[in-house]
CSV table of C-alpha atoms and ligand atoms in Angstrom, one decimal:
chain,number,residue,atom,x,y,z
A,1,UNK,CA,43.0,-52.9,18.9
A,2,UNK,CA,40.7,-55.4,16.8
A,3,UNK,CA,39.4,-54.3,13.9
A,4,UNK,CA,35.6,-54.2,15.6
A,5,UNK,CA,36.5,-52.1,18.1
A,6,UNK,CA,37.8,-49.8,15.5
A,7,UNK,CA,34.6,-49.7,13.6
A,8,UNK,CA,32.9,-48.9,16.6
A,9,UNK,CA,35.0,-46.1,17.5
A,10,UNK,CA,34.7,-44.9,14.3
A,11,UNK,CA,30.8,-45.1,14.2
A,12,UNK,CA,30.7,-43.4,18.0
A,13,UNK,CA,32.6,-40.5,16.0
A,14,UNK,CA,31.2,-40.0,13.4
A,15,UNK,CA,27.6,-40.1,15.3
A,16,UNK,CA,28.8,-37.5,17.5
A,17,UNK,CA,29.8,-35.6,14.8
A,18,UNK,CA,25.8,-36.1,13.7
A,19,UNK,CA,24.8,-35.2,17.1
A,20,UNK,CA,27.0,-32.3,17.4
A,21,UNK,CA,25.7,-31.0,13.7
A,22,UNK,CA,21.9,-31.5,14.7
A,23,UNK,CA,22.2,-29.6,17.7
A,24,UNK,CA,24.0,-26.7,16.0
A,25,UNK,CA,21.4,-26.8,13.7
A,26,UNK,CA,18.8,-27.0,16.6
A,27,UNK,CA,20.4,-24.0,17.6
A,28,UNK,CA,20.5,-22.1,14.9
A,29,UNK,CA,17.0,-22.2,14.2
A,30,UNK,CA,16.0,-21.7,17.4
A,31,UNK,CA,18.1,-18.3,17.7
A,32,UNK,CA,16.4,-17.5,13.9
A,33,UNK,CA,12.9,-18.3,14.9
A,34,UNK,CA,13.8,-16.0,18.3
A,35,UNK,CA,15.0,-13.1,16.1
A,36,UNK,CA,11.9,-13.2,13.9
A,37,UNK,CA,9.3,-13.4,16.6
A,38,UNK,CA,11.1,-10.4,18.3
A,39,UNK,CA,11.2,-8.4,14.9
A,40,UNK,CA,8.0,-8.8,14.2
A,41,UNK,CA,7.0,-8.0,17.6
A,42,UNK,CA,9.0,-4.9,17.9
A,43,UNK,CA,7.2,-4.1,14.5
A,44,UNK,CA,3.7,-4.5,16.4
A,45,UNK,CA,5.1,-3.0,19.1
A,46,UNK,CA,5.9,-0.1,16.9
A,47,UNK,CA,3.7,2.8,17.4
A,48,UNK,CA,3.7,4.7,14.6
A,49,UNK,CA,1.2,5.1,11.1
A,50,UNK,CA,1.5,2.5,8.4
A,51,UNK,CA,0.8,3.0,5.3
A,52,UNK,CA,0.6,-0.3,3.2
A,53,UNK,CA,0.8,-0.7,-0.9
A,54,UNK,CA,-0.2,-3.6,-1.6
A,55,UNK,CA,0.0,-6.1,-4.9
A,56,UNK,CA,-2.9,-6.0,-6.6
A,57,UNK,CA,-1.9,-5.9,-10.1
A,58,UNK,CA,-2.4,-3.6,-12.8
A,59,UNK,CA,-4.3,-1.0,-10.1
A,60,UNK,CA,-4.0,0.7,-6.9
A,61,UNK,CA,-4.8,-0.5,-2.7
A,62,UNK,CA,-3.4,1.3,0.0
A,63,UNK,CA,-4.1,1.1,3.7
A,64,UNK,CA,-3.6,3.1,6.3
A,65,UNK,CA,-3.4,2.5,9.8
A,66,UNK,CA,-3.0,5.1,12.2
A,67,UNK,CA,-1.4,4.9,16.0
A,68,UNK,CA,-5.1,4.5,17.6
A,69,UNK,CA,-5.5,1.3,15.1
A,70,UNK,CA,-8.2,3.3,12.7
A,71,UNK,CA,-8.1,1.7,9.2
A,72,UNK,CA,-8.8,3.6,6.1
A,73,UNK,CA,-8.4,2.0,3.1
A,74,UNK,CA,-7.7,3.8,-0.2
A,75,UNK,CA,-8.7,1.6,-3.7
A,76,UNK,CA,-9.4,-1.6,-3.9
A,77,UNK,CA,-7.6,-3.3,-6.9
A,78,UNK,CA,-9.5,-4.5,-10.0
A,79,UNK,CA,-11.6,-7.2,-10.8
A,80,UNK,CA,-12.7,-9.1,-13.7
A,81,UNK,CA,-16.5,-9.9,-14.3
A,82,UNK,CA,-15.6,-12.9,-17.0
A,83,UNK,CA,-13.2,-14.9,-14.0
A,84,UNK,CA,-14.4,-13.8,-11.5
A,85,UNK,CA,-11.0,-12.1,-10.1
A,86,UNK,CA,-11.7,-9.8,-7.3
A,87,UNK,CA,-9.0,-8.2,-5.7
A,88,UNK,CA,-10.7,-7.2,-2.6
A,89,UNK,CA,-11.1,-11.3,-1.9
A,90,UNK,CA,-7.9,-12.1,-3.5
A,91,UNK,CA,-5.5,-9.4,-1.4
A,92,UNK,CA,-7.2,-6.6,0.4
A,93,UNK,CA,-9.4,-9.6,3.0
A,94,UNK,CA,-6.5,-12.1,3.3
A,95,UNK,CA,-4.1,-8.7,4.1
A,96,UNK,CA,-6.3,-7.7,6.7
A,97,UNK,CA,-6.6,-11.5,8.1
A,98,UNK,CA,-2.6,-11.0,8.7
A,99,UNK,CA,-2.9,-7.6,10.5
A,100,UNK,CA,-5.4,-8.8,11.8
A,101,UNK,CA,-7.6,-5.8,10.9
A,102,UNK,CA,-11.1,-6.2,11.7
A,103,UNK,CA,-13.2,-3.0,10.2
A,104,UNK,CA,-12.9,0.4,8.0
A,105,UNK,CA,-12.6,3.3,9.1
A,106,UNK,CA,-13.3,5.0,5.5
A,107,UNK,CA,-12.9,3.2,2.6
A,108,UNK,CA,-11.9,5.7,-0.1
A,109,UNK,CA,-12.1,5.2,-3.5
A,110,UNK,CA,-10.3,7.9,-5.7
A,111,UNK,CA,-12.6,7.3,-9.2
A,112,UNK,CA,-14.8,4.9,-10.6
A,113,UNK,CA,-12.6,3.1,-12.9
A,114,UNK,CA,-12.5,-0.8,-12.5
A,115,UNK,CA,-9.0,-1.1,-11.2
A,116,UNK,CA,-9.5,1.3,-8.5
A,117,UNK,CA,-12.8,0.0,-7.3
A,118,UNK,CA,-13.0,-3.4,-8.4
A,119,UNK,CA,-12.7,-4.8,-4.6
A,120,UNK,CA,-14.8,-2.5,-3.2
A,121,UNK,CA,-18.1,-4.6,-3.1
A,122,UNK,CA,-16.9,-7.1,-1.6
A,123,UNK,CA,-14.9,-4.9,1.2
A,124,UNK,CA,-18.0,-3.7,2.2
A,125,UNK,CA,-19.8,-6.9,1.7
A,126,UNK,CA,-17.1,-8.6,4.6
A,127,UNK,CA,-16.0,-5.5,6.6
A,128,UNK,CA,-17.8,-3.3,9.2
A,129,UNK,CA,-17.0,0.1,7.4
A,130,UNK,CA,-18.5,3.7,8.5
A,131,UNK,CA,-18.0,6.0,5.3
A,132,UNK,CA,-17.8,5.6,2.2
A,133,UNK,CA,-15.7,8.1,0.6
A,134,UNK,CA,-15.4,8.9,-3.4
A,135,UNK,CA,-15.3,11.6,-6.2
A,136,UNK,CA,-19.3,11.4,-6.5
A,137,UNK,CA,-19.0,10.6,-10.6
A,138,UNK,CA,-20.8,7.7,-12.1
A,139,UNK,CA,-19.4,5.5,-15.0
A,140,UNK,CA,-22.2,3.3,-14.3
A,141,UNK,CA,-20.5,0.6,-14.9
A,142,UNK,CA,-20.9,-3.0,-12.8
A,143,UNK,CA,-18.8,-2.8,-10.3
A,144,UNK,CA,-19.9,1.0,-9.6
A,145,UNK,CA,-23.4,-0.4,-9.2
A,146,UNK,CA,-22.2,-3.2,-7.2
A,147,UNK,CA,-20.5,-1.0,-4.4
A,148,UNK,CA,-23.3,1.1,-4.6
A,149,UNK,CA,-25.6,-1.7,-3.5
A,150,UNK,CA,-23.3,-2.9,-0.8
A,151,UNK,CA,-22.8,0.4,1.1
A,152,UNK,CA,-26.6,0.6,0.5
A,153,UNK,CA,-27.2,-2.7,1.7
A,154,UNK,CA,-24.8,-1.9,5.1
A,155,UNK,CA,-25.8,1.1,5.5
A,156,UNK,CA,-22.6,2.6,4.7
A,157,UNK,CA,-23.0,6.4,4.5
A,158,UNK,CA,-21.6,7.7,0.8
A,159,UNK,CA,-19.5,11.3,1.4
A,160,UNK,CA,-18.2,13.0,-1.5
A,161,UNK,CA,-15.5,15.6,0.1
A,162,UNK,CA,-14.8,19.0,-1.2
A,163,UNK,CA,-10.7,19.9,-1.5
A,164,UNK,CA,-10.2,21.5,2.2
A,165,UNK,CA,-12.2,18.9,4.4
A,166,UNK,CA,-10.4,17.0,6.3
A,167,UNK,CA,-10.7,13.4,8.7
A,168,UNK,CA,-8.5,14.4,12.4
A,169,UNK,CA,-7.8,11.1,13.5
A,170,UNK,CA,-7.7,12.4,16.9
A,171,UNK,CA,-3.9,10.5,17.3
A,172,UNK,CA,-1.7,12.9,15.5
A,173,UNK,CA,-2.7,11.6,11.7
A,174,UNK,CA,-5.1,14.0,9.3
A,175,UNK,CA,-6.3,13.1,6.3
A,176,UNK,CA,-6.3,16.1,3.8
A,177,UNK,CA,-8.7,16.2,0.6
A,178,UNK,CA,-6.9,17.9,-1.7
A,179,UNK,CA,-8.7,17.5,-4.7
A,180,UNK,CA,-11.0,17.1,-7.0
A,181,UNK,CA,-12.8,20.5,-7.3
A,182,UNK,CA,-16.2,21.0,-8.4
A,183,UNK,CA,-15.4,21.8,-12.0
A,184,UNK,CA,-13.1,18.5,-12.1
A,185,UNK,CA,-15.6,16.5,-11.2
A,186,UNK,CA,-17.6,16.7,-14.4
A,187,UNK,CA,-14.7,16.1,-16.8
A,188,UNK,CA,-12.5,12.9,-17.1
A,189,UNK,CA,-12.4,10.5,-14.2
A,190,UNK,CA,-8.6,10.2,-14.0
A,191,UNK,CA,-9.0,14.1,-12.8
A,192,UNK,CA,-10.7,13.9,-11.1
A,193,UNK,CA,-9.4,11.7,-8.3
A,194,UNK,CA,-9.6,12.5,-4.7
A,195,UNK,CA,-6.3,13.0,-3.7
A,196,UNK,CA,-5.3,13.3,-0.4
A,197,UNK,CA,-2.5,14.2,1.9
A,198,UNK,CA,-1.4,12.1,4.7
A,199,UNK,CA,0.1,14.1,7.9
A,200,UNK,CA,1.9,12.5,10.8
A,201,UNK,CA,4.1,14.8,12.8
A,202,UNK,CA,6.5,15.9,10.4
A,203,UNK,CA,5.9,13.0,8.3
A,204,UNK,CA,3.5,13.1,5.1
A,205,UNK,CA,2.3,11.1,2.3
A,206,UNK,CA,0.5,12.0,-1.0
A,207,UNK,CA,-1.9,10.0,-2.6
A,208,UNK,CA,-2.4,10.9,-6.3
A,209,UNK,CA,-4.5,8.5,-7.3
A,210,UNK,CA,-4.5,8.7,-10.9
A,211,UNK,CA,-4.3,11.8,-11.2
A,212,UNK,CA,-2.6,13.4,-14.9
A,213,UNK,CA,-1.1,16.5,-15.2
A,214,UNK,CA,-4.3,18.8,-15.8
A,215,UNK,CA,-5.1,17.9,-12.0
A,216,UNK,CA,-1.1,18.5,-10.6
A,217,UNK,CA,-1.7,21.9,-12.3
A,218,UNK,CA,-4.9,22.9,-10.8
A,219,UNK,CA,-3.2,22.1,-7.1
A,220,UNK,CA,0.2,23.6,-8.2
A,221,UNK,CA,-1.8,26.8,-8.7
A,222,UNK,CA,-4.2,26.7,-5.5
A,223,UNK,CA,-1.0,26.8,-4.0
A,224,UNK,CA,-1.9,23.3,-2.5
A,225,UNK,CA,1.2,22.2,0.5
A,226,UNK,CA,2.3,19.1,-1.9
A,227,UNK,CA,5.8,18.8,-0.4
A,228,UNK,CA,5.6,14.9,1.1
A,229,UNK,CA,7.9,11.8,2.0
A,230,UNK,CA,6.0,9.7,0.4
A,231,UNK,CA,4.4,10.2,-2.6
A,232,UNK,CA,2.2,7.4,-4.5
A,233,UNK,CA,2.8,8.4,-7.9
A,234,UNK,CA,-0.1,9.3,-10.1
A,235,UNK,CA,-1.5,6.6,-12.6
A,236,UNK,CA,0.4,4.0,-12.3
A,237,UNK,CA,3.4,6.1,-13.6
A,238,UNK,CA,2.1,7.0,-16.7
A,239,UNK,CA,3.6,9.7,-19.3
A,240,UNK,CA,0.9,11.9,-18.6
A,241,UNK,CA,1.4,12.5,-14.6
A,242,UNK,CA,4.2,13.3,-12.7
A,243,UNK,CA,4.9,16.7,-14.5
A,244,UNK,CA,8.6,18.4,-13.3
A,245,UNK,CA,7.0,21.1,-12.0
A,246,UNK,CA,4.7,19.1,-10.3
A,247,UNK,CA,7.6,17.0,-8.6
A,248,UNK,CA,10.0,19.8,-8.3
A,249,UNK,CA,6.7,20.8,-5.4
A,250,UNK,CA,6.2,17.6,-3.9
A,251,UNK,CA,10.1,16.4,-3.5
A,252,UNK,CA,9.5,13.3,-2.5
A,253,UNK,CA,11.9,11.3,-0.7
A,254,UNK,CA,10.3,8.1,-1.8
A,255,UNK,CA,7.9,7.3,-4.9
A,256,UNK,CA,5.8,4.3,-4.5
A,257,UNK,CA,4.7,2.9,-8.2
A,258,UNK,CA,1.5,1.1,-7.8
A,259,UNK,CA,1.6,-1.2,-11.4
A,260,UNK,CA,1.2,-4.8,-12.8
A,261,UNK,CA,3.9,-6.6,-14.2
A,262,UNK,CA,4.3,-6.8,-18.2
A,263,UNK,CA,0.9,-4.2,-17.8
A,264,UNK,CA,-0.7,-3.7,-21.6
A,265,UNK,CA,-0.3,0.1,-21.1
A,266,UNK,CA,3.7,0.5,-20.7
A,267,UNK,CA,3.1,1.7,-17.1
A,268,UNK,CA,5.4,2.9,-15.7
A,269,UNK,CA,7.1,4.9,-18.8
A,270,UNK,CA,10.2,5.3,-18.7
A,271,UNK,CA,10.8,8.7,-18.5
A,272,UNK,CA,8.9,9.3,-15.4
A,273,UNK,CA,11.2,6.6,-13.9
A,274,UNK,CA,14.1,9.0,-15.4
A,275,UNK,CA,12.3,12.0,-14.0
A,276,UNK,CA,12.0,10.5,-10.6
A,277,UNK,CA,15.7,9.0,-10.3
A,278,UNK,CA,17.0,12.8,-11.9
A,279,UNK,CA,14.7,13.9,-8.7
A,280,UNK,CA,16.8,11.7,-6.2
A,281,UNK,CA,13.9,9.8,-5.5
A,282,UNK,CA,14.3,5.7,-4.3
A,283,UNK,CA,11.7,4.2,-6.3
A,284,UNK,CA,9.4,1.1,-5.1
A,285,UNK,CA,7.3,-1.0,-7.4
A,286,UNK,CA,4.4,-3.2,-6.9
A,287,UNK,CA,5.2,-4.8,-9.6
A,288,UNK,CA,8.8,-5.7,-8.4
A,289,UNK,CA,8.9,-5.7,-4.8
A,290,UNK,CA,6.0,-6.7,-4.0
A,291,UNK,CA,4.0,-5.0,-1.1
A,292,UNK,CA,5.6,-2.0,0.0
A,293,UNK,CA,5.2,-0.5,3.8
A,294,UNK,CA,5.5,2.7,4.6
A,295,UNK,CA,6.4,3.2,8.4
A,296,UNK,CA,6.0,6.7,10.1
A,297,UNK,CA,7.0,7.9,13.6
A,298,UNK,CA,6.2,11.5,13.1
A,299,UNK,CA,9.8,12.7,12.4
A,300,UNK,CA,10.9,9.9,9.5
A,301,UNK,CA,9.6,7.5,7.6
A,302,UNK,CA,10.9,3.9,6.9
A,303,UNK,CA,10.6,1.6,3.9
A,304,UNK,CA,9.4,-2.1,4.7
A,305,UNK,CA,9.2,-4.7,1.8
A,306,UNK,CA,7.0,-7.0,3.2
A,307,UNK,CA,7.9,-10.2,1.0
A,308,UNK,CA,11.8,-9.8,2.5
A,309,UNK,CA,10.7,-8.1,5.7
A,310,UNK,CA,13.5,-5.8,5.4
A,311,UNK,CA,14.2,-1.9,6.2
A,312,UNK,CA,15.4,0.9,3.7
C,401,LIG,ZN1,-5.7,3.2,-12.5
């Protein structure tokens, strides 16, 4: 054989081997782009309520949607006058853009305090809503005044619930206002956050807002049902919630941490972390993982990480 004829054998090789290599690679990311779209179709597909806790920082947004599609949204994530941050623009609109949520059922903000209701003007500002829900204090600060004006503006009727009232979803979810009472409402803000329990079939979820221990006592002894799968864990996991009575009632299977990362204030301290993981609880963190999904089909609940997609 010349020595031509052996080069082009060797080059007919060497591009089949390309060839070859391409279309395994064709292949491959054909059979991964298949398995994605069917994952996150079987996760539309999914009926079930989601709750969602997203990354917003130092602060807390959560939202809830229920098997019938109704959307409540509970805090709005901070903002910052001086940069103009608003997490409401920055995370709660773009989130909703994905899901491709289109209006509020209730937007529910737990107290006035800036990282709970910084987003909120502009929520209402972009998003058919129907209620507004919140503890009824005033801090008067700006971004109280600015929600104010917005729900004013949209004519957004303002509810202040009393622990015992409840929202029936009509599709198997109820959302229970615990908390605050009357007397609560005229002393500090953080206790007097509405806190409310989340039922779905056997399923339920607590929202503490930031709730410290003076308010875990006063629904320890109303004999409040506490017990929960979920339970978003009161101020950001600071020292002063998440008392061991307070979890020995609730018994969590999961605690959802709602915190910035490298936060000025230590959150989350270490020894509710210690209390929780003593407790058997599996921890998520905003701050770590990211946005955290709660998926419920009324007899379990699942954990989503959004980032990674992936189940716990
Ligand atoms: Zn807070």
């Amino acid at each position: 054989m010349r020595a031509s004829s052996k080069v082009i054998i060797r080059r007919f090789a060497i591009s089949i081997a390309i060839r070859t290599y391409l279309l395994l690679l064709v292949l491959l990311l054909g059979i991964s782009l298949i398995l994605l779209g069917w994952s996150a179709l079987a996760r539309q597909g999914e009926k079930g309520l989601r709750v969602y806790f997203l990354d917003v920082g130092q602060g807390d947004a959560a939202v809830l949607a229920t098997p019938s599609g109704r959307i409540f949204v509970v805090d709005t994530g901070r903002d910052n006058q001086e940069t103009g941050e608003d997490m409401g623009r920055e995370v709660v609109i773009p989130f909703f853009h994905v899901e491709g949520f289109t209006h509020i059922d209730a937007l529910i903000l737990t107290h006035p305090h800036a990282d709970h209701i910084g987003g909120a003007a502009t929520l209402l500002e972009n998003l058919p809503c129907d209620a507004l829900v919140d503890n009824g204090q005033s801090e008067n600060s700006v971004e109280e005044a600015a929600y104010l004006a917005a729900a004013y503006r949209r004519h957004v009727p303002r509810i202040t619930p009393l622990p015992g009232e409840q929202i029936d979803c009509g599709d198997g979810v109820t959302l229970h206002f615990l908390a605050p009472t009357s007397a609560e409402r005229s002393g500090p803000p953080n206790n007097a956050s509405v806190v409310v329990r989340v039922d779905y079939g056997r399923t339920h979820f607590l929202l503490m807002g930031d709730a410290e221990a003076p308010e875990e006592a006063t629904l320890l002894s109303e004999g409040q049902s506490l017990a929960c799968d979920v339970l978003k864990v009161g101020h950001h996991g600071s020292d002063t919630s998440t008392t061991p009575r307070f979890l020995q009632a609730v018994h969590p299977k999961f605690a959802v941490i709602s915190v910035g990362a490298h936060n000025l204030y230590g959150h989350p301290s270490p020894l509710v972390i210690e209390r929780l993981r003593q407790t058997g609880v599996k921890i998520y963190r905003t701050d770590r993982n990211g946005a955290i999904e709660a998926l419920s089909d009324g007899n379990e609940v699942r954990m989503v990480l959004l980032c990674s997609r992936a189940s716990h």
